[in-house]
Tab-separated table of C-alpha atoms in Angstrom:
chain	number	residue	atom	x	y	z
A	289	MET	CA	-167.803	-81.986	54.185
A	290	LYS	CA	-164.854	-81.507	51.820
A	291	LYS	CA	-167.222	-81.401	48.856
A	292	LYS	CA	-169.260	-78.617	50.534
A	293	VAL	CA	-166.150	-76.489	51.167
A	294	ILE	CA	-165.069	-76.827	47.549
A	295	ALA	CA	-168.560	-75.983	46.343
A	296	GLY	CA	-168.698	-72.890	48.592
A	297	ALA	CA	-165.351	-71.681	47.330
A	298	LEU	CA	-166.522	-72.154	43.758
A	299	VAL	CA	-169.692	-70.103	44.376
A	300	THR	CA	-167.651	-67.331	46.014
A	301	SER	CA	-165.277	-67.296	43.053
A	302	ILE	CA	-168.164	-67.002	40.604
A	303	MET	CA	-169.718	-64.156	42.608
A	304	PHE	CA	-166.491	-62.147	42.648
A	305	SER	CA	-165.726	-62.857	38.990
A	306	GLY	CA	-168.995	-61.135	37.997
A	307	GLN	CA	-168.590	-58.214	40.400
A	308	ALA	CA	-167.975	-54.722	39.005
A	309	TYR	CA	-164.683	-53.111	39.921
A	310	ALA	CA	-164.461	-49.355	40.581
A	311	SER	CA	-161.678	-46.927	39.791
A	312	ASP	CA	-161.242	-43.143	39.907
A	313	TYR	CA	-160.927	-41.132	36.697
A	314	VAL	CA	-159.622	-37.548	36.743
A	315	VAL	CA	-161.405	-35.292	34.263
A	316	LYS	CA	-159.109	-33.661	31.702
A	317	SER	CA	-159.588	-30.540	29.605
A	318	GLY	CA	-161.873	-31.310	26.669
A	319	ASP	CA	-163.599	-34.239	28.384
A	320	SER	CA	-167.365	-34.703	28.458
A	321	LEU	CA	-169.487	-37.371	30.147
A	322	TRP	CA	-170.270	-38.785	26.727
A	323	LYS	CA	-166.581	-39.111	25.859
A	324	ILE	CA	-165.660	-40.693	29.222
A	325	ALA	CA	-168.611	-43.097	29.090
A	326	ASN	CA	-167.808	-44.165	25.536
A	327	SER	CA	-164.129	-44.754	26.355
A	328	ASN	CA	-165.050	-46.984	29.319
A	329	GLN	CA	-167.915	-48.850	27.597
A	330	VAL	CA	-170.563	-47.618	30.029
A	331	SER	CA	-173.495	-45.239	29.690
A	332	VAL	CA	-173.666	-41.572	30.690
A	333	ASN	CA	-176.561	-42.416	33.035
A	334	ASN	CA	-174.368	-45.045	34.754
A	335	ILE	CA	-171.653	-42.473	35.470
A	336	LYS	CA	-174.208	-39.940	36.744
A	337	SER	CA	-175.747	-42.578	39.019
A	338	TRP	CA	-172.385	-43.775	40.429
A	339	ASN	CA	-171.324	-40.185	41.176
A	340	ASN	CA	-174.692	-38.667	42.182
A	341	LEU	CA	-174.469	-36.137	39.340
A	342	SER	CA	-177.636	-34.179	38.616
A	343	SER	CA	-176.429	-32.776	35.271
A	344	ASP	CA	-173.862	-33.420	32.511
A	345	LEU	CA	-171.572	-30.614	33.718
A	346	ILE	CA	-168.043	-31.673	34.701
A	347	PHE	CA	-164.767	-29.784	35.117
A	348	PRO	CA	-161.033	-30.523	34.741
A	349	GLY	CA	-159.500	-32.048	37.871
A	350	GLN	CA	-162.805	-33.543	39.048
A	351	LYS	CA	-162.563	-37.206	40.186
A	352	ILE	CA	-165.228	-39.524	38.812
A	353	VAL	CA	-165.876	-43.120	39.886
A	354	ILE	CA	-165.967	-45.554	36.979
A	355	LYS	CA	-167.371	-49.042	37.594
A	356	ALA	CA	-166.511	-51.558	34.917
A	357	SER	CA	-167.450	-55.243	34.683
A	358	GLY	CA	-164.514	-57.649	34.380
A	359	SER	CA	-163.491	-61.168	35.372
A	360	SER	CA	-159.770	-60.713	35.922
A	361	THR	CA	-158.751	-57.058	35.748
A	362	ALA	CA	-159.830	-54.086	37.829
A	363	GLN	CA	-160.337	-51.903	34.772
A	364	PRO	CA	-161.169	-53.012	31.207
A	365	ALA	CA	-159.095	-51.694	28.338
A	366	PRO	CA	-160.889	-48.740	26.747
A	367	SER	CA	-162.218	-49.297	23.273
A	368	PRO	CA	-161.111	-47.027	20.436
A	369	ALA	CA	-163.083	-43.786	20.197
A	370	PRO	CA	-165.333	-43.406	17.156
A	371	SER	CA	-163.381	-42.110	14.181
A	372	GLN	CA	-166.185	-39.702	13.240
A	373	PRO	CA	-168.654	-38.101	15.674
A	374	THR	CA	-172.344	-38.494	14.971
A	375	SER	CA	-173.661	-35.459	13.107
A	376	ILE	CA	-176.976	-33.680	12.808
A	377	THR	CA	-178.120	-30.866	10.550
A	378	TYR	CA	-178.350	-27.238	11.674
A	379	THR	CA	-180.024	-24.459	9.655
A	380	ILE	CA	-178.207	-21.096	9.520
A	381	LYS	CA	-180.131	-18.207	11.131
A	382	SER	CA	-179.692	-14.445	10.887
A	383	GLY	CA	-176.630	-13.344	12.875
A	384	ASP	CA	-174.955	-16.781	12.860
A	385	SER	CA	-171.303	-17.388	12.075
A	386	LEU	CA	-169.469	-20.726	11.871
A	387	SER	CA	-167.483	-19.906	15.032
A	388	VAL	CA	-170.687	-19.194	16.968
A	389	ILE	CA	-172.288	-22.411	15.695
A	390	ALA	CA	-169.176	-24.455	16.614
A	391	ARG	CA	-169.165	-23.112	20.184
A	392	ALA	CA	-172.903	-23.700	20.593
A	393	HIS	CA	-172.471	-27.358	19.604
A	394	GLN	CA	-169.356	-27.934	21.766
A	395	THR	CA	-166.968	-28.444	18.881
A	396	THR	CA	-164.247	-26.528	17.053
A	397	LEU	CA	-164.338	-24.536	13.840
A	398	ASP	CA	-161.880	-27.026	12.287
A	399	ASN	CA	-164.180	-29.959	13.094
A	400	LEU	CA	-167.157	-28.075	11.678
A	401	LEU	CA	-165.287	-27.455	8.416
A	402	LYS	CA	-164.315	-31.165	8.231
A	403	LEU	CA	-167.982	-32.097	8.561
A	404	ASN	CA	-168.850	-29.624	5.795
A	405	PRO	CA	-166.196	-29.944	3.046
A	406	SER	CA	-168.386	-27.951	0.647
A	407	ILE	CA	-167.741	-24.771	2.698
A	408	LYS	CA	-164.585	-23.225	1.244
A	409	ASP	CA	-164.810	-19.797	2.949
A	410	VAL	CA	-165.877	-19.476	6.621
A	411	ASN	CA	-167.311	-16.028	5.890
A	412	ARG	CA	-169.500	-17.205	3.012
A	413	ILE	CA	-172.608	-18.700	4.638
A	414	TYR	CA	-176.203	-17.625	4.240
A	415	VAL	CA	-179.517	-17.714	6.100
A	416	GLY	CA	-181.339	-21.012	5.483
A	417	GLN	CA	-178.157	-22.934	4.603
A	418	LYS	CA	-177.950	-26.388	6.252
A	419	VAL	CA	-174.666	-27.471	7.846
A	420	ASN	CA	-173.626	-30.675	9.573
A	421	VAL	CA	-172.762	-30.325	13.284
A	422	THR	CA	-171.632	-32.820	15.926
A	423	ALA	CA	-174.341	-34.289	18.138
A	424	PRO	CA	-173.002	-34.988	21.671
A	425	SER	CA	-174.935	-37.774	23.478
A	426	ASN	CA	-177.371	-36.714	26.216
A	427	SER	CA	-176.593	-33.023	25.822
A	428	THR	CA	-178.067	-30.088	24.025
A	429	PRO	CA	-176.325	-27.224	22.192
A	430	SER	CA	-177.688	-24.778	24.757
A	431	GLN	CA	-175.961	-26.567	27.715
A	432	PRO	CA	-172.190	-26.467	27.122
A	433	VAL	CA	-169.660	-28.260	29.320
A	434	ALA	CA	-168.398	-26.199	32.278
A	435	PRO	CA	-165.617	-23.879	31.047
A	436	THR	CA	-162.013	-24.900	31.497
A	437	PRO	CA	-160.101	-22.654	33.923
A	438	SER	CA	-157.698	-21.245	31.374
A	439	PRO	CA	-156.316	-17.809	30.444
A	440	THR	CA	-157.777	-18.337	26.968
A	441	LYS	CA	-161.451	-17.384	26.957
A	442	PRO	CA	-163.957	-18.297	24.232
A	443	GLU	CA	-163.730	-15.945	21.301
A	444	GLN	CA	-166.256	-13.115	21.595
A	445	PRO	CA	-166.779	-10.143	19.278
A	446	LYS	CA	-165.076	-7.106	20.800
A	447	ALA	CA	-166.971	-3.983	21.787
A	448	ASN	CA	-165.775	-2.225	18.627
A	449	THR	CA	-166.824	-4.959	16.197
A	450	TYR	CA	-170.110	-5.720	14.466
A	451	ILE	CA	-171.474	-8.989	13.045
A	452	ILE	CA	-173.131	-8.663	9.618
A	453	LYS	CA	-176.801	-9.654	9.652
A	454	SER	CA	-179.287	-10.474	6.919
A	455	GLY	CA	-180.181	-7.317	4.976
A	456	ASP	CA	-177.050	-5.403	6.007
A	457	ASN	CA	-174.770	-3.516	3.658
A	458	LEU	CA	-171.662	-1.544	4.563
A	459	SER	CA	-173.293	1.822	3.963
A	460	SER	CA	-176.202	1.091	6.303
A	461	VAL	CA	-173.807	-0.269	8.961
A	462	ALA	CA	-171.658	2.861	8.667
A	463	SER	CA	-174.696	5.120	8.960
A	464	ARG	CA	-175.987	3.321	12.069
A	465	HIS	CA	-172.612	3.703	13.793
A	466	GLY	CA	-172.141	7.351	12.858
A	467	VAL	CA	-169.133	6.821	10.581
A	468	THR	CA	-168.557	7.172	6.852
A	469	LEU	CA	-168.364	4.221	4.497
A	470	ASN	CA	-164.810	5.232	3.619
A	471	ALA	CA	-163.806	5.148	7.317
A	472	LEU	CA	-165.375	1.705	7.617
A	473	LEU	CA	-163.386	0.412	4.630
A	474	ILE	CA	-160.159	1.849	6.049
A	475	ALA	CA	-160.843	0.032	9.338
A	476	ASN	CA	-161.399	-3.231	7.411
A	477	PRO	CA	-158.579	-3.519	4.826
A	478	SER	CA	-159.508	-7.153	4.118
A	479	ILE	CA	-162.737	-5.961	2.445
A	480	LYS	CA	-161.794	-5.305	-1.165
A	481	ASP	CA	-165.338	-4.848	-2.498
A	482	ALA	CA	-167.911	-2.882	-0.481
A	483	ASN	CA	-170.674	-4.919	-2.119
A	484	ARG	CA	-169.261	-8.317	-1.109
A	485	ILE	CA	-169.922	-8.999	2.565
A	486	SER	CA	-171.518	-12.073	4.133
A	487	ILE	CA	-173.833	-12.874	7.014
A	488	GLY	CA	-171.863	-13.665	10.178
A	489	GLN	CA	-168.808	-11.721	9.021
A	490	VAL	CA	-167.216	-9.697	11.848
A	491	ILE	CA	-166.118	-6.188	10.880
A	492	ASN	CA	-164.304	-3.450	12.783
A	493	ILE	CA	-166.154	-0.238	13.625
A	494	PRO	CA	-163.793	2.770	13.857
A	495	GLY	CA	-164.072	4.973	16.938
A	496	SER	CA	-165.700	4.115	20.243
A	497	ALA	CA	-168.456	1.580	19.892
A	498	SER	CA	-169.535	2.014	23.512
A	499	SER	CA	-171.340	5.208	22.647
A	500	SER	CA	-174.340	5.093	20.344
A	501	PRO	CA	-174.162	6.946	17.035
A	502	SER	CA	-175.142	10.570	17.534
A	503	THR	CA	-176.731	12.993	15.149
A	504	ASP	CA	-174.135	14.404	12.782
A	505	LEU	CA	-174.338	18.168	13.302
A	506	SER	CA	-172.222	18.816	10.185
A	507	TRP	CA	-174.660	17.230	7.733
A	508	GLU	CA	-175.498	20.610	6.209
A	509	ALA	CA	-171.857	21.401	5.508
A	510	LYS	CA	-171.430	17.976	3.916
A	511	ALA	CA	-174.539	18.473	1.807
A	512	ASP	CA	-173.243	21.851	0.610
A	513	ALA	CA	-169.902	20.270	-0.286
A	514	ILE	CA	-171.628	17.515	-2.292
A	515	ILE	CA	-173.706	20.039	-4.210
A	516	GLU	CA	-170.633	22.136	-4.958
A	517	THR	CA	-168.841	19.025	-6.218
A	518	GLY	CA	-171.824	18.126	-8.395
A	519	LYS	CA	-171.884	21.616	-9.942
A	520	LYS	CA	-168.329	21.098	-11.254
A	521	TYR	CA	-169.721	18.681	-13.832
A	522	LEU	CA	-172.686	20.757	-15.061
A	523	GLY	CA	-173.009	20.332	-18.823
A	524	ALA	CA	-171.284	16.941	-18.987
A	525	LYS	CA	-173.108	14.724	-21.504
A	526	TYR	CA	-175.184	11.658	-20.665
A	527	LEU	CA	-173.766	8.211	-21.500
A	528	TYR	CA	-175.472	5.044	-20.307
A	529	GLY	CA	-173.025	2.709	-18.564
A	530	ALA	CA	-170.329	5.389	-18.341
A	531	SER	CA	-167.247	4.439	-16.353
A	532	THR	CA	-167.153	5.914	-12.860
A	533	ASN	CA	-163.661	7.167	-13.708
A	534	ARG	CA	-164.959	9.476	-16.453
A	535	THR	CA	-165.795	13.118	-15.773
A	536	ASP	CA	-166.835	14.142	-19.308
A	537	ALA	CA	-169.842	11.810	-19.475
A	538	PHE	CA	-172.093	10.181	-16.874
A	539	ASP	CA	-175.214	8.141	-16.418
A	540	CYS	CA	-177.355	8.950	-13.380
A	541	SER	CA	-175.665	6.554	-10.935
A	542	SER	CA	-172.079	6.988	-12.144
A	543	TYR	CA	-172.620	10.694	-11.503
A	544	THR	CA	-173.719	10.152	-7.868
A	545	VAL	CA	-170.884	7.668	-7.349
A	546	LYS	CA	-168.362	10.264	-8.537
A	547	VAL	CA	-169.799	13.202	-6.587
A	548	PHE	CA	-170.137	11.329	-3.301
A	549	SER	CA	-166.770	9.556	-3.608
A	550	GLU	CA	-165.038	12.937	-3.867
A	551	ASN	CA	-166.559	13.668	-0.459
A	552	GLY	CA	-165.410	10.428	1.190
A	553	ILE	CA	-168.618	8.430	0.682
A	554	ASN	CA	-168.525	5.298	-1.481
A	555	LEU	CA	-171.784	4.305	-3.146
A	556	PRO	CA	-172.524	1.088	-5.062
A	557	ARG	CA	-172.645	1.387	-8.853
A	558	THR	CA	-176.327	1.250	-9.848
A	559	SER	CA	-179.315	3.341	-8.775
A	560	ALA	CA	-181.142	0.211	-7.563
A	561	GLN	CA	-178.179	-0.685	-5.348
A	562	GLN	CA	-177.799	2.879	-4.099
A	563	ALA	CA	-181.451	2.823	-3.004
A	564	ASN	CA	-180.453	0.275	-0.324
A	565	VAL	CA	-177.781	2.370	1.397
A	566	GLY	CA	-178.135	4.905	4.170
A	567	LYS	CA	-181.413	5.534	5.996
A	568	GLU	CA	-184.706	5.480	4.134
A	569	ILE	CA	-186.787	8.625	4.710
A	570	SER	CA	-190.207	9.828	3.645
A	571	LEU	CA	-190.322	11.682	0.346
A	572	SER	CA	-191.975	14.552	2.232
A	573	GLU	CA	-188.891	14.882	4.482
A	574	ILE	CA	-186.170	15.261	1.847
A	575	ARG	CA	-183.469	17.873	2.375
A	576	LYS	CA	-180.342	18.888	0.505
A	577	GLY	CA	-177.796	16.102	0.131
A	578	ASP	CA	-180.423	13.338	0.128
A	579	LEU	CA	-180.818	10.910	-2.778
A	580	VAL	CA	-184.204	10.471	-4.470
A	581	PHE	CA	-184.961	7.442	-6.651
A	582	PHE	CA	-187.419	7.132	-9.514
A	583	ASP	CA	-189.309	4.541	-11.548
A	584	THR	CA	-189.753	6.340	-14.866
A	585	ASP	CA	-191.068	3.283	-16.721
A	586	GLY	CA	-193.785	2.416	-14.203
A	587	ASP	CA	-192.592	-1.214	-14.054
A	588	GLY	CA	-191.737	-1.244	-10.348
A	589	ILE	CA	-187.976	-1.080	-10.952
A	590	ILE	CA	-185.822	1.869	-9.848
A	591	ASN	CA	-183.975	3.252	-12.865
A	592	HIS	CA	-182.924	6.807	-11.947
A	593	VAL	CA	-181.338	8.692	-9.046
A	594	SER	CA	-180.957	12.426	-8.324
A	595	ILE	CA	-179.302	14.555	-5.645
A	596	VAL	CA	-181.612	16.914	-3.716
A	597	THR	CA	-180.373	20.510	-3.619
A	598	ASP	CA	-183.532	21.883	-1.985
A	599	SER	CA	-187.143	20.762	-1.578
A	600	ASN	CA	-187.973	21.752	-5.173
A	601	THR	CA	-184.677	21.239	-7.023
A	602	LEU	CA	-182.659	18.225	-8.105
A	603	LEU	CA	-179.154	17.841	-9.520
A	604	HIS	CA	-178.597	14.803	-11.738
A	605	ALA	CA	-177.399	13.302	-15.004
A	606	ALA	CA	-180.478	12.876	-17.215
A	607	THR	CA	-180.745	11.366	-20.704
A	608	ASN	CA	-181.991	14.565	-22.378
A	609	THR	CA	-179.920	17.176	-20.498
A	610	GLY	CA	-176.777	15.503	-19.202
A	611	VAL	CA	-175.680	16.911	-15.844
A	612	ALA	CA	-178.111	19.688	-14.937
A	613	PHE	CA	-180.453	21.140	-12.332
A	614	THR	CA	-184.151	20.354	-12.712
A	615	SER	CA	-187.422	21.109	-10.938
A	616	TYR	CA	-188.597	18.302	-8.681
A	617	ASN	CA	-192.277	19.337	-8.770
A	618	THR	CA	-192.806	18.779	-12.486
A	619	TYR	CA	-192.074	15.543	-14.360
A	620	TRP	CA	-190.088	13.926	-11.541
A	621	LYS	CA	-192.199	14.095	-8.374
A	622	PRO	CA	-194.991	11.754	-9.565
A	623	ARG	CA	-192.349	9.166	-10.497
A	624	ALA	CA	-190.384	9.347	-7.205
A	625	VAL	CA	-190.543	6.065	-5.263
A	626	LYS	CA	-187.927	6.316	-2.536
A	627	ALA	CA	-185.505	8.640	-0.735
A	628	VAL	CA	-182.450	7.808	1.385
A	629	ARG	CA	-180.148	9.862	3.578
A	630	VAL	CA	-176.460	8.992	3.651
A	631	LEU	CA	-175.174	12.084	5.451
């Protein structure tokens, strides 16, 4: 009989030594099921099963039962967390920024930059670029962890900001929001070059952004002012590549840069670049103040720009006349390829 008692006690001891012990864990800010599971050497599915959780969503202050196998202690010592989270590749899309990508993948901008040491400027990313992002276990970028009750909310673009998209330039953004390029530059002093913006960059829009841009009823007055400015330089000679600071000599695009800048509108330097600002219009709809662009060589490349003064008259700096008026319906009309409106 004594041998049976000893044997029974031994069996009981073995049963209890292999039994899982349970303890409560209180969720802290920044926790995820993956992080808690990894720290306690169990799986995410185990935790969900022990706590009857139907999803991966948890919140700070929530108590979670953790069952851990052990022979002598109620709770095993947590193993060190991985020094570097697993990463996957994400391809930049139109409208993305690094901050948006970091939030979508439940990480921080600092962590994203550590995973991508080749990125030196957070505003210099481009569509199609591949970046490394963290890959949380058993979760997807579209299902973030429940938000932490905190006064600090996730960063969101304000109502009076705009995120640069593929194909944008500052002039087109200004036109869509009913402001001048100069006003846009004043509202964004960090932009030193109007031609150097990047996809995902957040810029300030002056004025109320809650109201949609309305038709500018003073366009005619602005057009008249531009034409009057242009007439000041009638007779100035033509000089290819002339500095935009000169007023005694112009090429076609330095002339438009000068005339429009004196009226608070900054244009890029070349005629090809200027063809991408403002709103493109049909050549049959041109009115005074519009810009018309030409391909005089027939090679598919824009190489000349003129200011419309009326439906049959242009004002420009041409190679054979310098700054002068000319008839649109003669040499120029068959070579016109595009018109834009910046007023």
